[in-house]
């Protein structure tokens, strides 16, 4: 799970910066990758909290923390999945000077 997520996160990251895209698009894609990394970190905390649950006694306190991390991971995953759909909003709010393509004149 987490190893695959980490590999998937790292593979395309450096390729994106080699593409001929606007700088704003590269930054936006990098921010989406950063949210992906956040989701992986939340998954680590979720697994740690589930492992720490004492299933033999009163689980109320332990399960509350585990459930909080479960919902945090689901929430970050949903936000991450919605990010590509926010492109028109960001293109309207980011100043045009940050989204221009610079051309080399030699």
CSV table of C-alpha atoms in Angstrom, one decimal:
chain,number,residue,atom,x,y,z
A,1,UNK,CA,0.0,0.0,0.0
A,2,UNK,CA,2.3,2.8,1.2
A,3,UNK,CA,5.3,1.6,-0.7
A,4,UNK,CA,3.3,1.6,-3.9
A,5,UNK,CA,1.9,5.0,-3.1
A,6,UNK,CA,5.4,6.4,-2.5
A,7,UNK,CA,6.7,5.0,-5.8
A,8,UNK,CA,3.7,6.3,-7.7
A,9,UNK,CA,4.2,9.7,-6.1
A,10,UNK,CA,7.9,9.9,-6.9
A,11,UNK,CA,8.0,8.6,-10.5
A,12,UNK,CA,6.3,11.4,-12.5
A,13,UNK,CA,7.3,14.3,-10.3
A,14,UNK,CA,10.6,15.0,-12.1
A,15,UNK,CA,9.2,14.3,-15.5
A,16,UNK,CA,6.6,17.1,-15.0
A,17,UNK,CA,9.3,19.8,-14.7
A,18,UNK,CA,10.8,18.7,-18.0
A,19,UNK,CA,7.6,19.2,-19.9
A,20,UNK,CA,6.8,22.3,-21.9
A,21,UNK,CA,4.1,23.5,-19.7
A,22,UNK,CA,3.4,26.9,-18.1
A,23,UNK,CA,5.2,27.5,-14.9
A,24,UNK,CA,1.9,27.9,-13.1
A,25,UNK,CA,0.8,24.5,-14.3
A,26,UNK,CA,4.0,22.9,-13.2
A,27,UNK,CA,3.6,24.5,-9.8
A,28,UNK,CA,0.0,23.4,-9.6
A,29,UNK,CA,0.9,19.8,-10.5
A,30,UNK,CA,3.7,19.9,-7.8
A,31,UNK,CA,1.1,21.1,-5.3
A,32,UNK,CA,-1.1,18.2,-6.2
A,33,UNK,CA,1.8,15.8,-5.7
A,34,UNK,CA,2.5,17.5,-2.3
A,35,UNK,CA,-1.1,16.7,-1.3
A,36,UNK,CA,-0.5,13.2,-2.4
A,37,UNK,CA,2.5,13.1,-0.1
A,38,UNK,CA,0.3,14.5,2.7
A,39,UNK,CA,-2.1,11.6,2.0
A,40,UNK,CA,0.7,9.1,2.3
A,41,UNK,CA,1.8,10.6,5.6
A,42,UNK,CA,-1.8,10.6,7.0
A,43,UNK,CA,-2.0,6.9,6.0
A,44,UNK,CA,1.2,6.2,8.0
A,45,UNK,CA,-0.5,7.9,11.1
A,46,UNK,CA,-3.7,5.9,10.4
A,47,UNK,CA,-1.8,2.6,10.4
A,48,UNK,CA,0.1,3.5,13.6
A,49,UNK,CA,-3.1,4.5,15.3
A,50,UNK,CA,-4.8,1.2,14.3
A,51,UNK,CA,-1.9,-0.8,15.5
A,52,UNK,CA,-2.0,0.9,18.9
A,53,UNK,CA,-5.7,0.0,19.5
A,54,UNK,CA,-6.0,-2.4,22.4
A,55,UNK,CA,-8.7,-4.8,21.2
A,56,UNK,CA,-8.9,-6.7,24.5
A,57,UNK,CA,-10.0,-3.8,26.8
A,58,UNK,CA,-12.0,-0.6,26.5
A,59,UNK,CA,-11.3,0.5,22.9
A,60,UNK,CA,-13.2,3.7,23.1
A,61,UNK,CA,-10.3,6.1,23.4
A,62,UNK,CA,-8.0,4.2,21.0
A,63,UNK,CA,-10.7,3.8,18.4
A,64,UNK,CA,-11.5,7.5,18.5
A,65,UNK,CA,-7.9,8.4,17.5
A,66,UNK,CA,-7.9,5.7,14.8
A,67,UNK,CA,-11.2,6.9,13.4
A,68,UNK,CA,-10.0,10.5,13.2
A,69,UNK,CA,-7.0,9.4,11.1
A,70,UNK,CA,-9.2,7.2,8.9
A,71,UNK,CA,-11.5,10.2,8.2
A,72,UNK,CA,-8.4,12.5,7.7
A,73,UNK,CA,-7.1,10.1,5.1
A,74,UNK,CA,-10.4,9.8,3.3
A,75,UNK,CA,-10.8,13.6,3.3
A,76,UNK,CA,-7.4,14.3,1.9
A,77,UNK,CA,-8.0,11.6,-0.8
A,78,UNK,CA,-11.2,13.3,-1.8
A,79,UNK,CA,-9.6,16.7,-1.9
A,80,UNK,CA,-6.8,15.3,-4.0
A,81,UNK,CA,-9.2,13.6,-6.4
A,82,UNK,CA,-11.0,17.0,-6.9
A,83,UNK,CA,-7.8,19.0,-7.6
A,84,UNK,CA,-7.7,18.6,-11.4
A,85,UNK,CA,-11.3,19.9,-11.6
A,86,UNK,CA,-10.2,23.2,-9.9
A,87,UNK,CA,-7.9,24.2,-12.8
A,88,UNK,CA,-10.4,26.7,-14.3
A,89,UNK,CA,-10.8,28.4,-11.0
A,90,UNK,CA,-7.0,28.7,-10.5
A,91,UNK,CA,-6.5,30.0,-14.0
A,92,UNK,CA,-9.0,32.8,-13.3
A,93,UNK,CA,-7.5,33.7,-10.0
A,94,UNK,CA,-3.7,33.5,-10.7
A,95,UNK,CA,-2.3,36.6,-12.3
A,96,UNK,CA,-1.5,36.2,-16.0
A,97,UNK,CA,2.2,37.1,-15.6
A,98,UNK,CA,2.7,33.9,-13.6
A,99,UNK,CA,1.2,31.7,-16.4
A,100,UNK,CA,3.1,33.0,-19.4
A,101,UNK,CA,5.4,30.8,-21.3
A,102,UNK,CA,8.9,32.3,-21.6
A,103,UNK,CA,10.6,31.8,-25.0
A,104,UNK,CA,14.3,31.8,-25.5
A,105,UNK,CA,15.3,34.1,-28.4
A,106,UNK,CA,18.8,33.1,-29.6
